[in-house]
XYZ file of N, CA and C in Angstrom:
267
model
N 1.364 -1.166 -0.009
C 0.022 0.174 -0.088
C 0.715 1.187 0.225
N 0.272 2.176 -0.790
C 1.537 3.569 -0.419
C 0.675 4.182 0.799
N 1.805 4.797 0.866
C 1.404 5.839 2.384
C 2.008 7.089 2.024
N 1.150 7.787 2.362
C 1.235 9.686 2.107
C 1.399 10.534 3.165
N 2.254 11.003 3.185
C 2.914 11.981 4.237
C 2.318 13.338 4.053
N 2.027 14.355 4.923
C 1.657 15.209 4.948
C 1.714 16.449 6.357
N 1.576 17.238 6.185
C 1.857 17.888 7.830
C 0.314 19.067 7.810
N -0.330 18.516 8.821
C -1.644 19.320 9.217
C -1.285 20.566 9.929
N -1.635 21.845 9.446
C -1.800 22.689 10.234
C -3.223 23.573 11.065
N -3.468 23.470 12.173
C -4.294 23.839 12.952
C -3.860 24.427 14.411
N -5.297 24.120 15.403
C -4.930 24.599 16.616
C -5.001 23.568 17.790
N -4.526 23.713 18.634
C -4.658 22.753 19.764
C -5.141 23.470 21.055
N -6.689 22.939 21.602
C -6.970 23.661 22.939
C -7.188 22.833 23.790
N -6.472 23.232 24.891
C -5.901 22.390 26.192
C -6.084 23.329 27.088
N -7.037 22.662 28.238
C -7.532 23.731 29.618
C -7.590 25.047 29.239
N -8.668 24.995 28.124
C -9.110 26.480 27.550
C -8.300 27.655 26.990
N -6.795 27.085 26.641
C -5.958 27.855 25.959
C -5.977 27.232 24.209
N -5.845 27.941 23.658
C -5.541 27.593 22.315
C -4.766 27.930 21.556
N -3.729 27.514 21.055
C -2.426 27.618 20.355
C -2.333 26.726 18.902
N -1.369 27.473 17.969
C -1.428 26.820 16.860
C -0.380 25.721 17.163
N -0.729 24.761 16.256
C 0.037 23.666 16.047
C 0.292 23.120 14.578
N 1.310 22.134 14.674
C 1.430 21.222 13.468
C 1.478 20.312 14.005
N 1.005 19.024 13.024
C 1.124 17.761 12.900
C 1.361 16.875 12.250
N 2.107 15.961 12.440
C 3.121 15.218 11.086
C 1.447 14.024 10.761
N 1.581 13.768 9.652
C 0.249 12.682 9.251
C 0.870 11.680 8.285
N 0.428 10.577 8.562
C 0.462 9.462 7.390
C -0.851 9.184 7.182
N -1.166 8.485 6.109
C -2.761 7.970 5.727
C -2.382 7.093 4.416
N -3.008 6.018 4.672
C -3.369 5.032 3.542
C -4.530 4.413 3.301
N -4.857 3.707 2.456
C -6.056 2.932 2.038
C -5.811 1.526 2.992
N -7.260 1.206 4.010
C -7.394 0.141 4.663
C -8.258 -0.269 4.922
N -8.771 -1.634 4.811
C -10.198 -1.960 5.115
C -11.467 -1.428 4.344
N -11.342 -0.805 3.180
C -12.353 -0.052 2.436
C -12.375 1.180 3.171
N -11.383 2.063 3.568
C -11.489 3.414 4.234
C -9.717 3.903 4.071
N -9.720 4.742 4.900
C -8.509 5.515 4.918
C -8.332 5.361 6.348
N -6.629 5.162 6.798
C -6.225 4.781 8.223
C -5.259 6.295 8.012
N -5.478 7.071 8.971
C -4.610 8.455 9.358
C -3.972 8.381 10.707
N -2.969 8.339 10.459
C -1.743 8.422 11.864
C -1.610 9.718 12.032
N -1.435 10.509 13.271
C -0.896 11.974 13.404
C -0.463 11.924 14.558
N 0.555 12.867 14.291
C 1.560 12.849 15.854
C 2.007 14.592 15.812
N 1.685 15.409 16.892
C 1.908 16.613 17.214
C 2.863 16.785 18.445
N 3.800 17.795 18.540
C 4.719 17.943 19.716
C 4.599 19.375 20.201
N 4.547 19.347 21.532
C 4.707 20.839 22.329
C 5.436 20.657 23.145
N 5.954 21.835 23.472
C 7.116 21.874 24.507
C 6.348 21.327 25.753
N 7.339 20.373 26.470
C 6.671 19.996 27.604
C 6.770 21.216 28.783
N 7.503 22.089 28.589
C 7.268 23.167 29.863
C 5.931 24.175 29.351
N 5.620 24.193 28.260
C 4.518 25.123 27.997
C 3.161 24.562 28.694
N 3.075 22.724 29.241
C 1.634 22.756 30.134
C 1.995 23.150 31.069
N 2.787 23.695 31.724
C 2.917 24.747 32.702
C 2.941 26.066 32.617
N 3.592 26.656 31.292
C 3.896 28.109 31.482
C 2.538 28.634 30.680
N 2.342 27.878 29.738
C 1.312 28.362 28.720
C -0.382 27.442 29.227
N -0.280 26.574 29.479
C -1.547 25.713 29.619
C -2.001 25.788 31.149
N -0.996 26.255 32.061
C -1.534 26.520 33.209
C -1.736 25.147 34.140
N -1.196 24.028 33.575
C -1.093 22.769 34.406
C -0.247 22.782 35.679
N -0.674 21.989 36.764
C 0.077 21.978 37.695
C 1.233 21.660 37.808
N 2.615 21.719 38.283
C 3.947 21.148 38.037
C 4.051 19.977 38.984
N 2.973 20.197 39.890
C 2.950 19.044 40.822
C 1.804 17.972 40.585
N 1.488 17.915 39.635
C 0.258 17.369 39.247
C 1.041 16.453 37.835
N 1.873 17.123 37.429
C 2.542 16.666 36.308
C 3.969 15.523 36.722
N 4.482 16.040 37.675
C 5.456 15.076 38.093
C 6.729 15.910 37.782
N 7.909 15.384 38.089
C 9.237 15.893 38.285
C 9.248 15.745 36.817
N 9.530 15.080 35.901
C 9.526 14.992 34.514
C 9.220 16.399 33.786
N 8.315 17.043 34.146
C 8.418 18.100 33.756
C 8.885 19.432 34.358
N 8.188 19.456 35.819
C 8.897 20.429 36.626
C 10.503 20.760 36.806
N 10.912 19.780 36.679
C 12.449 19.970 36.669
C 12.853 19.875 35.384
N 12.170 20.141 34.291
C 12.545 20.197 32.954
C 13.602 18.716 32.513
N 13.437 17.705 32.807
C 13.878 16.610 32.628
C 13.218 16.100 30.980
N 12.248 16.487 30.571
C 11.812 16.268 29.177
C 11.384 17.333 28.700
N 12.010 17.564 27.417
C 11.690 18.887 26.431
C 10.439 18.641 25.680
N 10.173 17.661 25.113
C 9.080 17.561 24.484
C 7.936 16.693 24.841
N 6.629 16.966 24.735
C 5.300 16.036 24.789
C 4.929 15.376 23.677
N 4.620 14.087 23.334
C 3.865 13.562 21.768
C 2.445 13.387 22.081
N 1.748 13.927 21.296
C 0.132 13.409 21.438
C -0.184 12.614 19.820
N -0.678 12.039 19.881
C -1.167 11.500 18.381
C -2.559 11.001 18.486
N -3.182 10.741 17.570
C -4.344 10.154 17.069
C -4.281 9.146 15.942
N -5.097 8.243 16.165
C -5.635 7.234 15.010
C -6.435 6.853 14.519
N -6.978 7.563 13.380
C -8.207 7.496 12.740
C -8.599 6.488 11.509
N -9.883 5.835 11.701
C -10.275 4.989 10.711
C -11.340 5.867 10.224
N -11.191 6.177 8.836
C -12.215 6.982 8.138
C -13.057 5.858 6.976
N -14.190 5.579 7.080
C -14.708 4.772 5.985
C -16.106 5.832 5.511
N -16.526 5.101 4.513
C -18.168 6.093 4.319
C -19.501 5.390 5.036
N -20.047 6.115 5.219
C -21.179 6.111 6.083
C -21.988 5.162 5.225
N -22.983 4.117 5.615
C -23.927 3.431 5.089
C -24.559 3.814 4.380
N -24.894 5.147 4.400
C -25.934 5.719 3.441
C -24.967 6.435 2.616
N -23.720 6.791 2.624
C -23.341 7.290 1.069
C -22.412 6.294 0.569
N -22.163 5.145 1.199
C -21.883 3.703 0.539
C -22.516 2.892 -0.552
N -24.372 3.099 0.124
C -25.212 2.518 -0.938
C -25.476 3.504 -1.842
N -25.355 4.726 -1.814
C -25.684 5.834 -2.388
C -24.965 5.902 -3.581
N -23.438 5.438 -3.582
C -22.638 5.718 -4.440
C -22.448 4.206 -5.285
N -23.423 3.408 -5.338
C -23.364 2.049 -6.189
C -24.733 2.581 -7.126
């Protein structure tokens, strides 16, 4: 199968704060649909400084700046709905 790579540009809202983000995407055809994997990266300290999370709640990894980045991801499987699948035949 052919895998397509792309970059998505959008916004992340976390704890009521919205910031611009980029996400790396990979997608391909799978099981009658399209599988999409996306990964975005934010600076770990931004969880405290920008998004207002508690350093205590996050633990020492971020509070003492042991971690530079936090990665988040999505795994989507997109398929036509039953109604659109039947109308296209």
